Tab-separated table of C-alpha atoms and ligand atoms in Angstrom:
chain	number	residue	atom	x	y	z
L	1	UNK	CA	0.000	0.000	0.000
L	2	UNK	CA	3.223	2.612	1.054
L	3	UNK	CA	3.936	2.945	-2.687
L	4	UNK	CA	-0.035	4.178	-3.788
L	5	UNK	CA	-0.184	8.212	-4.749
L	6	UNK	CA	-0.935	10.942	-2.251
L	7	UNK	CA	-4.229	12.101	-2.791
L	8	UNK	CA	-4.849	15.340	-3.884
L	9	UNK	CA	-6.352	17.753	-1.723
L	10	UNK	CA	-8.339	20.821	-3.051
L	11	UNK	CA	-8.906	23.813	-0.631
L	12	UNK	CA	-11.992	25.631	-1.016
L	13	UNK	CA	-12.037	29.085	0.819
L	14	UNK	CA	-8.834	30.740	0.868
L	15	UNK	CA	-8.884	32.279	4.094
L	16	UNK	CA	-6.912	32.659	7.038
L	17	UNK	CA	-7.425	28.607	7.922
L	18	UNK	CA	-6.372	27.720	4.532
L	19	UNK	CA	-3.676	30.105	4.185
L	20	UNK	CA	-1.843	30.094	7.613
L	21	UNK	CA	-2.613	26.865	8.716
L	22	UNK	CA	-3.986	23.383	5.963
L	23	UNK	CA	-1.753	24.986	3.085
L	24	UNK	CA	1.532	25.030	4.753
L	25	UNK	CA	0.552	21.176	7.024
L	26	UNK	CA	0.165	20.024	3.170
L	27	UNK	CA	3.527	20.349	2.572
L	28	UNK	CA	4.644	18.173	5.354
L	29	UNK	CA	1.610	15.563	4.730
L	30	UNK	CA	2.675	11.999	4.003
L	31	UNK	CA	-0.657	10.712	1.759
L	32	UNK	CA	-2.237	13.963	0.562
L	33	UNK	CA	-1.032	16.838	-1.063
L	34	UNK	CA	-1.769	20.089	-2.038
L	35	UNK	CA	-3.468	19.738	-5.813
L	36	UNK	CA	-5.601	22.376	-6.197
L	37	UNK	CA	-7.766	25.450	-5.098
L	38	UNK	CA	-11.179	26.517	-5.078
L	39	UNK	CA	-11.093	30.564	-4.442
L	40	UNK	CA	-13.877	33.543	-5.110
L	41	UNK	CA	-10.884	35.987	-5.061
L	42	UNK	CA	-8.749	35.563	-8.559
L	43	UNK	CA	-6.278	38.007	-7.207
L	44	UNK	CA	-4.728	34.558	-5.039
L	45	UNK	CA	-5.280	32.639	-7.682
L	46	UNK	CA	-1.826	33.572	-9.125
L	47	UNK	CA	-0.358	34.067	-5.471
L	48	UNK	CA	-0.855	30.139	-4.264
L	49	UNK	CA	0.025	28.838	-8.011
L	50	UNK	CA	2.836	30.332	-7.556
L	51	UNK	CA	3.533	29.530	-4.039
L	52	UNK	CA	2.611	25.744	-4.175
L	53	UNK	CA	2.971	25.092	-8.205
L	54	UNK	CA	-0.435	24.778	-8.411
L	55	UNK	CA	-1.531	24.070	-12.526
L	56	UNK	CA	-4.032	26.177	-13.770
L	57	UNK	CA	-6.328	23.332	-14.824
L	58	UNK	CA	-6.715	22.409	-10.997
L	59	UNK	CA	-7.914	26.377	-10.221
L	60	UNK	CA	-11.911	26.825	-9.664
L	61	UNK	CA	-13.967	29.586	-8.544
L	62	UNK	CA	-17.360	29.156	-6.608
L	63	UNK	CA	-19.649	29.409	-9.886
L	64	UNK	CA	-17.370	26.444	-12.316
L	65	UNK	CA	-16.208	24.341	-9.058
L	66	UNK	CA	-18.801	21.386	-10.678
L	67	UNK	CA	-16.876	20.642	-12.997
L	68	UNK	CA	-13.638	19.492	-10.486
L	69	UNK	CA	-15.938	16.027	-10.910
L	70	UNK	CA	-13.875	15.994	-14.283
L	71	UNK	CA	-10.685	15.665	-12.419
L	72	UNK	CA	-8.248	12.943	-11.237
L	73	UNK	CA	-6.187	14.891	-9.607
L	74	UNK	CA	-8.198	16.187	-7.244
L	75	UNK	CA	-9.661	13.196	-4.524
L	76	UNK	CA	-10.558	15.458	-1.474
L	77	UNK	CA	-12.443	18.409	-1.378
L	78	UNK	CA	-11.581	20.169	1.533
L	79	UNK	CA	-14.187	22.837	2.501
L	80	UNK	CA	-12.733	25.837	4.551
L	81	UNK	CA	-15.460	27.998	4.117
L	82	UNK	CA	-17.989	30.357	6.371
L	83	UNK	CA	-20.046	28.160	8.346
L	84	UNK	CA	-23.001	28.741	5.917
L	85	UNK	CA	-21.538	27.842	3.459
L	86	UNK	CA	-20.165	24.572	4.201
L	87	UNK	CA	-23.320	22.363	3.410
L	88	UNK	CA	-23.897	23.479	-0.138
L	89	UNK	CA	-19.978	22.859	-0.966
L	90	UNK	CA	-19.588	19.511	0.946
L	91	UNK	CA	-22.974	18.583	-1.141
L	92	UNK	CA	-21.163	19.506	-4.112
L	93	UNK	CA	-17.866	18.112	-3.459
L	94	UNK	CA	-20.138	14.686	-2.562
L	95	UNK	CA	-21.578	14.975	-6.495
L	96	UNK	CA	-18.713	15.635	-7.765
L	97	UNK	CA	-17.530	11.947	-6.664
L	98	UNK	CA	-15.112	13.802	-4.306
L	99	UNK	CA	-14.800	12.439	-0.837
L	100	UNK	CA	-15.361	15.117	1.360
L	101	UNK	CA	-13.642	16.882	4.934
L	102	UNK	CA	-15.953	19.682	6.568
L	103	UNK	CA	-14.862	22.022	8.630
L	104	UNK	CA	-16.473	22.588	11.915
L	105	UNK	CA	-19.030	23.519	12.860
L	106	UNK	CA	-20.560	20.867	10.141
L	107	UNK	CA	-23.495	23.154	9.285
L	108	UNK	CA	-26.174	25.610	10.304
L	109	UNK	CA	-28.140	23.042	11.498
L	110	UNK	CA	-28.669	18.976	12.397
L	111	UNK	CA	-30.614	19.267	8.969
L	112	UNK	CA	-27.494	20.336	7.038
L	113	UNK	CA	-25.518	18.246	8.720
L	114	UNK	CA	-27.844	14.898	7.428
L	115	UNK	CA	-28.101	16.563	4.446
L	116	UNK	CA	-24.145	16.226	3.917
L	117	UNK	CA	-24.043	12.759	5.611
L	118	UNK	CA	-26.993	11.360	3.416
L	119	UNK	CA	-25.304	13.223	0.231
L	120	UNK	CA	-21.987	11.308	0.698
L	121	UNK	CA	-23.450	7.961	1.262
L	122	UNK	CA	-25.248	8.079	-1.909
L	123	UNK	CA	-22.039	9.281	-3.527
L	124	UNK	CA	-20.111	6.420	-2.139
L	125	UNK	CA	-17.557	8.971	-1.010
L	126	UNK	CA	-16.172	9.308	2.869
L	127	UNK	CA	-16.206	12.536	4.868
L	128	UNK	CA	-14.381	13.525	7.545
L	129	UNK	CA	-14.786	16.673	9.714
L	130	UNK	CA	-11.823	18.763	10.107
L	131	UNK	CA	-11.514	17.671	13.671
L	132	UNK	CA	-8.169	18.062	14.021
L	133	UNK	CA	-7.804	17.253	17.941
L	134	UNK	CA	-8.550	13.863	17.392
L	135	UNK	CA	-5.397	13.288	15.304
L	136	UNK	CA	-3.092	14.676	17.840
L	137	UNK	CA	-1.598	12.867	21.333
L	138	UNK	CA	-3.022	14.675	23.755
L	139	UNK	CA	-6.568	14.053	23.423
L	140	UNK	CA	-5.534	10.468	22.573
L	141	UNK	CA	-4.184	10.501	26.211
L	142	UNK	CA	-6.832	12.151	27.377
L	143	UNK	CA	-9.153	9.129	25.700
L	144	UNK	CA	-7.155	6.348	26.975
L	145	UNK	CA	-6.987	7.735	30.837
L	146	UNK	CA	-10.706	7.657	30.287
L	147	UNK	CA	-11.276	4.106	29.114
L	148	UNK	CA	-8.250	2.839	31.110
L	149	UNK	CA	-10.110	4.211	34.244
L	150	UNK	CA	-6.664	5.865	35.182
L	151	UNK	CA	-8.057	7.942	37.624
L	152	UNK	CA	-11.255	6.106	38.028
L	153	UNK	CA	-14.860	6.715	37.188
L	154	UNK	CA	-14.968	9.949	35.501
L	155	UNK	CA	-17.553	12.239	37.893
L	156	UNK	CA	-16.958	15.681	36.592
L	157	UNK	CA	-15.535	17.431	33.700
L	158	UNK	CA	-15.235	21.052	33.009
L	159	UNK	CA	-14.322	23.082	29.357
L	160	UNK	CA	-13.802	25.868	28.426
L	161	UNK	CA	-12.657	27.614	24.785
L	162	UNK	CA	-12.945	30.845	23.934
L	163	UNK	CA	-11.117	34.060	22.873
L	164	UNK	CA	-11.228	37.797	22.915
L	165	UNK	CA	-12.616	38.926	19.640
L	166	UNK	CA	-11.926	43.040	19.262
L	167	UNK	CA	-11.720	42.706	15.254
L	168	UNK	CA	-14.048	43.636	11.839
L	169	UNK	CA	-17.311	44.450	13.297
L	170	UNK	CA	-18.548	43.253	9.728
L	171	UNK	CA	-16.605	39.858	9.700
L	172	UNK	CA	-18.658	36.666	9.037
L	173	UNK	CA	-18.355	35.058	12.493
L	174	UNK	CA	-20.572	38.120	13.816
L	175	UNK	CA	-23.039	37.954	11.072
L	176	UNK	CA	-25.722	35.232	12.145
L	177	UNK	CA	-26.575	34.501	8.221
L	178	UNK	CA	-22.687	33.563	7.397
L	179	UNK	CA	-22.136	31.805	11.054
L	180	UNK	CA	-25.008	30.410	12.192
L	181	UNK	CA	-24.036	32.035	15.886
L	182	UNK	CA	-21.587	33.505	17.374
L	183	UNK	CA	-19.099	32.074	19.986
L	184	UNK	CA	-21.176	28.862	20.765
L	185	UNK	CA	-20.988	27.553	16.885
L	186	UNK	CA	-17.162	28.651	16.709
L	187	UNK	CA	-15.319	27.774	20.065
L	188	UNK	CA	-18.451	25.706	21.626
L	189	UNK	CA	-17.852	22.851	19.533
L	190	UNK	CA	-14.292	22.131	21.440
L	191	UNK	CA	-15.825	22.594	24.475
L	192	UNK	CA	-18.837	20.613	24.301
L	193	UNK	CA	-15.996	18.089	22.480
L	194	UNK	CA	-13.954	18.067	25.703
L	195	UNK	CA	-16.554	16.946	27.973
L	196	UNK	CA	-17.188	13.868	25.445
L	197	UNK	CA	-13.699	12.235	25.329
L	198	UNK	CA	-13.497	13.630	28.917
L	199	UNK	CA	-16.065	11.185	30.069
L	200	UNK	CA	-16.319	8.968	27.336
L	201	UNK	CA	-20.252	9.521	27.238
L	202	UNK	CA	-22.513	11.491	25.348
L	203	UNK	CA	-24.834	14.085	27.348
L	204	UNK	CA	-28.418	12.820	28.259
L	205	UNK	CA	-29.169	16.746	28.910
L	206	UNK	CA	-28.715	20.138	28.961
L	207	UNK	CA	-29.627	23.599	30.300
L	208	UNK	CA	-27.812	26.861	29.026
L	209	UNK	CA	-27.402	30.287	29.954
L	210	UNK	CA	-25.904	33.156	27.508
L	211	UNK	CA	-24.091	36.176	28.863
L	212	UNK	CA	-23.690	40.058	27.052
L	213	UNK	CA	-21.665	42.596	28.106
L	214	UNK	CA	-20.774	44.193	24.429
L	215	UNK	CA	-24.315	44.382	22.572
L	216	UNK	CA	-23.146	47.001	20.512
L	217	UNK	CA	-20.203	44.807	18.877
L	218	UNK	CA	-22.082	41.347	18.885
L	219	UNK	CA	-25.282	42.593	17.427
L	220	UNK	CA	-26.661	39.011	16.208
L	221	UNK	CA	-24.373	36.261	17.865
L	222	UNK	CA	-23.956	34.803	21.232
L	223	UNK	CA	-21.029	36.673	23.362
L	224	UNK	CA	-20.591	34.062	25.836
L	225	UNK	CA	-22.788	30.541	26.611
L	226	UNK	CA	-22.284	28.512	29.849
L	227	UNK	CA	-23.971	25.316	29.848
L	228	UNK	CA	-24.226	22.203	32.118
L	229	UNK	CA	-24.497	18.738	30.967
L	230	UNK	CA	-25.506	15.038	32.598
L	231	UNK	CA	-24.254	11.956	31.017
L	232	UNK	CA	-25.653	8.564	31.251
L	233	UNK	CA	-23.110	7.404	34.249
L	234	UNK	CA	-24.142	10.501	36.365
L	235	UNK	CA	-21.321	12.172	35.465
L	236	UNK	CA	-21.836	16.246	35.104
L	237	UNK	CA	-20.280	18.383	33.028
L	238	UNK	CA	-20.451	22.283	31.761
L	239	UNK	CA	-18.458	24.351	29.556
L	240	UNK	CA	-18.060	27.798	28.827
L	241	UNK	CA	-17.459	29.285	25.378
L	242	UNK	CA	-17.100	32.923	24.608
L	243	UNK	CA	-16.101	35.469	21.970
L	244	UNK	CA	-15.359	38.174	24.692
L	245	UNK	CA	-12.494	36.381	26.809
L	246	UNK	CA	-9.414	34.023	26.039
L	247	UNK	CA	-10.275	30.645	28.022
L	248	UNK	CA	-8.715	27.562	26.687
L	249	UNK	CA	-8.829	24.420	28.931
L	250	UNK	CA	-10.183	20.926	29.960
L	251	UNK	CA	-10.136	19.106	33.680
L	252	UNK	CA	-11.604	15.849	34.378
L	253	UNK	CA	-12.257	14.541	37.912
L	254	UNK	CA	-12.610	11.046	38.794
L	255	UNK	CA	-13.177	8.552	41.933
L	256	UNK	CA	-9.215	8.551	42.165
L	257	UNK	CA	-7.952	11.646	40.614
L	258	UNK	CA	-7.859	14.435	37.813
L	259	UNK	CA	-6.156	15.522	35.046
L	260	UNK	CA	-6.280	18.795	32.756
L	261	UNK	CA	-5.285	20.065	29.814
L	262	UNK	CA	-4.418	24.117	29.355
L	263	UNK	CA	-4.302	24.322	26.462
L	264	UNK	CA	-6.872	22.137	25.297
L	265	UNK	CA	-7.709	22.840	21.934
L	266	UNK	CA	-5.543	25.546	19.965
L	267	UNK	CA	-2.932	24.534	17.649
L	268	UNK	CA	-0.352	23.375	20.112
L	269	UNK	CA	2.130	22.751	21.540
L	270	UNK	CA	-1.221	21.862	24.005
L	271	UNK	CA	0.108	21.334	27.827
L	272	UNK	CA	-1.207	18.862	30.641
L	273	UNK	CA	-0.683	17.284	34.375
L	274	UNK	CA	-2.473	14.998	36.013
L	275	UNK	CA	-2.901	14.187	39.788
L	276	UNK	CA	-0.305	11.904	40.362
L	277	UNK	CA	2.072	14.841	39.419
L	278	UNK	CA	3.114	13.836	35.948
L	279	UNK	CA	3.036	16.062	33.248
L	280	UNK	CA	1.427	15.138	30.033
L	281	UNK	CA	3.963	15.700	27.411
L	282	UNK	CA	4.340	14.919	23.516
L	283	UNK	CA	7.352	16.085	20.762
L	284	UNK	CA	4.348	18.848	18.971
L	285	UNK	CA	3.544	18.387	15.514
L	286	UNK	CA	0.789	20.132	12.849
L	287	UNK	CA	-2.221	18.849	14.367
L	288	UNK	CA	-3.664	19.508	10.975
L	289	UNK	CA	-0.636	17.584	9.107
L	290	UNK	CA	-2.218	14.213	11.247
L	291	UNK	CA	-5.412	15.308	10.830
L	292	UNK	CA	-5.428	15.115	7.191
L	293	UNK	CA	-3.062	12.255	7.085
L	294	UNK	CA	-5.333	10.189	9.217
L	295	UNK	CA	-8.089	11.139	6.384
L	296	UNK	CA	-6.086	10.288	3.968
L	297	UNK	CA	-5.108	6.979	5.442
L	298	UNK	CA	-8.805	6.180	5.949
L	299	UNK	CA	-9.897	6.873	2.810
L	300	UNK	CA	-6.343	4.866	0.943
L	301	UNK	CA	-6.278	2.034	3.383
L	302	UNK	CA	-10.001	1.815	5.396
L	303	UNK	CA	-8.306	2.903	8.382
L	304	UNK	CA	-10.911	4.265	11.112
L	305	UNK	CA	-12.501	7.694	10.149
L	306	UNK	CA	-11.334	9.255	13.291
L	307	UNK	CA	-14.033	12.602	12.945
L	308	UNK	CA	-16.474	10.988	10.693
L	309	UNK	CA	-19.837	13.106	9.527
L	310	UNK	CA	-21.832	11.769	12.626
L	311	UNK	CA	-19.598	13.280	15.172
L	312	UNK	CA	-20.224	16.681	13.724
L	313	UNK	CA	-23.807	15.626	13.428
L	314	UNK	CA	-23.659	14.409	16.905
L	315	UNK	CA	-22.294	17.873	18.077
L	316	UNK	CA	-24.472	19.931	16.309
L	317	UNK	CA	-27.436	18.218	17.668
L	318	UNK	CA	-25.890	19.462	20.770
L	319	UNK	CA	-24.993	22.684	20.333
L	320	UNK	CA	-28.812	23.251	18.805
L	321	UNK	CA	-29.916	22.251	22.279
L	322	UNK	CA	-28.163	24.453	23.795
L	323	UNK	CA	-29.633	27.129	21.669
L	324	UNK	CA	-32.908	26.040	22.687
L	325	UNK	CA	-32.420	25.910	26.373
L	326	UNK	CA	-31.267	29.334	25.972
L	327	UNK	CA	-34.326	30.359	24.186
L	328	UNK	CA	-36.566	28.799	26.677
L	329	UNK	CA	-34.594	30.445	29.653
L	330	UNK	CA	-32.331	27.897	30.862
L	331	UNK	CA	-35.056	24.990	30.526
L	332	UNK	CA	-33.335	21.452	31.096
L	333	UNK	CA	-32.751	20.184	27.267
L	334	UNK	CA	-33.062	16.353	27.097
L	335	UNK	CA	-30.582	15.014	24.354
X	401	NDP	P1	-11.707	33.413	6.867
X	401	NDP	O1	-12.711	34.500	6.987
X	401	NDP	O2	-10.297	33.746	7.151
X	401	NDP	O3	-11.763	32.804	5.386
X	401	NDP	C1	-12.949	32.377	4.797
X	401	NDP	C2	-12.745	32.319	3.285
X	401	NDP	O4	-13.947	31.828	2.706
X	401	NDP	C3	-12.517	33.680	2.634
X	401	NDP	O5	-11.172	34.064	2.641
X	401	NDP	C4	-13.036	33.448	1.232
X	401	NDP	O6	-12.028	32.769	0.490
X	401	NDP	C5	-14.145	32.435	1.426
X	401	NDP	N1	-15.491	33.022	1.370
X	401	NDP	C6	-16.436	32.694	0.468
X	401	NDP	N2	-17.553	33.384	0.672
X	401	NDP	C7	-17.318	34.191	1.727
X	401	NDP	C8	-18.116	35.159	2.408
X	401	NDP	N3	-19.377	35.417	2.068
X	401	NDP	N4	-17.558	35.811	3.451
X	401	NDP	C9	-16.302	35.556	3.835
X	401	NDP	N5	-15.508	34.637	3.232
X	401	NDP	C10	-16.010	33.965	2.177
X	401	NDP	O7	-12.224	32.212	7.767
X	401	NDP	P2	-11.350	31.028	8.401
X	401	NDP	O8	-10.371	30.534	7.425
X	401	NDP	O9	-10.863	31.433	9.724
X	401	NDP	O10	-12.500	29.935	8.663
X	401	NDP	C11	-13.051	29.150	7.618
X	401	NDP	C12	-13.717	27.900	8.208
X	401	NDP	O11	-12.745	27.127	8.874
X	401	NDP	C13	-14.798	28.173	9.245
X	401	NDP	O12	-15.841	27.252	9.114
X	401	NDP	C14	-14.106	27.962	10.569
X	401	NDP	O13	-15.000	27.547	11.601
X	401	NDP	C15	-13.114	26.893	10.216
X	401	NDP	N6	-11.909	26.946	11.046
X	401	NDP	C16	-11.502	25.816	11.685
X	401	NDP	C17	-10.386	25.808	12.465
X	401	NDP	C18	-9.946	24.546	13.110
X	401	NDP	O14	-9.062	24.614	13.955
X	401	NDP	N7	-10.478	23.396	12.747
X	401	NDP	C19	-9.625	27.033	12.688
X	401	NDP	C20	-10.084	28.167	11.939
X	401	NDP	C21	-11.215	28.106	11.162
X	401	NDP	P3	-11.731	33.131	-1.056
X	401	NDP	O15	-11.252	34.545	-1.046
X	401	NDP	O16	-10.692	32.154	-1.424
X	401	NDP	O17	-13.014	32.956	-1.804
């Protein structure tokens, strides 16, 4: 199998993900590479050619990106665009007989999110969500102390991810229509993440509360959401995401210890102890260089989808919950 080609990767949206972040992990990835771009902006059409000797036959824009179904270079679409837009171009990608990664959050809604999943099955293509913590050694320690019961039964687990957003009043991530909310749908999704590998359970419920202190800069999207969960086992759980602070961190507390994580979930190098003293320590690498890797790998060799479709499905379903407690003023949400 070692000697099959890299896939090619195409990146649609060439923002600051694509740009600072997948593009340069792509030229460090093992299976996939780099092929070819999908940009609205023709100025950086020239700029990445350039850059990463990109041919002009794999170059689309949003209006002739069907036709990409007509070529073998490209296997992966890789869709790095505003939330709303994520649906319509993974649906694509799916027609075009591409397999598929999503960014996160995986839509506007659980709707879009089937709507991708179903879209892919009946293309007989495999998605992936561009979950890239799940690729990297932390959380994977973080997952085995959990089903190794290194500390015990998990009772407790607390998240939080968030950051201080001053920026473009006018960016997309504060425009509901383009993000689908604010700070819950961006940094929530880690959080709410956290508490899953933290227990190794899915929430049975929830009840949220949102918090505003800057009306006049978040006009239409959450500033800050608390919310507490129960899982199955009895376990609680809440987690904090906001656009108005810089919080970044995970602890887990069990019948015969803790650990945490600080950071949890930016790019790295993340940072962790646990009761028993130890620090949690890996040699850092791209997170997104494994992530995509591991995609690759699943889609060359049927190794396991580590973020498949349902997980952002699964999360969504969660953070919509949330929305709705909020809504109906902190009622209990069962999941
Ligand atoms: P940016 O705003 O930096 O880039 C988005 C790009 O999308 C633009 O540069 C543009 O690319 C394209 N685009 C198409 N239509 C629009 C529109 N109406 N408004 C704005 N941009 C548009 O966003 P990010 O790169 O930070 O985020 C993109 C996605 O990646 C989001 O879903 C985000 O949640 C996710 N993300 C995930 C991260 C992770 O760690 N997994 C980290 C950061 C982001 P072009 O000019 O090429 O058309």
């Amino acid at each position: 199998h070692q000697d099959k080609k890299k896939l090619g990767i195409a990146l649609v949206g060439l923002g600051s993900y694509s740009t600072y972040q997948l593009a340069p992990a792509l030229q460090d990835t093992q299976y996939c590479y780099l092929a070819g771009i999908v940009t609205g902006t023709p100025e950086k059409e020239k700029i990445w050619a350039d850059k990463y000797g990109i041919p002009e036959k794999n170059i689309y824009n949003y209006q002739n990106f069907d036709d990409i179904a007509n070529n073998e270079d490209i296997d992966v679409v890789y869709v790095v665009l505003p939330n709303s837009l994520h649906a319509e171009f993974s649906i694509r990608a799916a027609k075009a007989g591409k397999h598929v990664i999503c960014e996160k959050p995986m839509g506007m809604s659980v709707a879009e999110c089937d709507a991708i999943i179903n879209a892919c099955e009946e293309a007989g293509v495999k998605l992936g969500m561009g979950y890239r913590l799940h690729s990297e050694p932390y959380t994977q320690q973080v997952k085995e102390f959990v089903r190794e019961k290194t500390f015990g039964d998990i009772l407790f687990v607390s998240a939080d991810a968030a950051y201080r957003s001053t920026g473009n009043p006018n960016q997309w991530r504060l425009n509901k229509e383009l993000s689908g909310g604010g700070a819950l749908m961006n940094m929530g999704v880690y959080a709410v993440q956290s508490t899953i590998y933290g227990t190794g359970e899915n929430p049975i419920s929830v009840a949220a509360q949102e918090f505003s202190t800057r009306p006049e800069y978040f006009k239409e999207t959450d500033e800050t959401i608390t919310a507490q969960f129960e899982f199955p086992s009895g376990a609680v759980g809440n987690i904090t995401s906001s656009h108005n602070f810089n919080a970044n961190a995970m602890y887990a507390s069990g019948t015969s210890g803790w650990f945490r994580l600080q950071p949890a979930n930016n790019y790295g190098p993340l940072s962790g102890v646990t009761s028993n003293g130890d620090e949690i320590k890996f040699p850092h690498e791209s997170q997104q260089k494994l992530q995509m890797d591991d995609f690759a790998r699943h889609v060359l060799f049927n190794e396991p989808n580590k973020a498949p479709g349902e997980m952002g499905k699964r999360d969504m379903m969660i953070v919509e919950a949330i929305y709705k407690s909020i809504s109906n003023g902190g009622e209990t949400i069962a999941l």
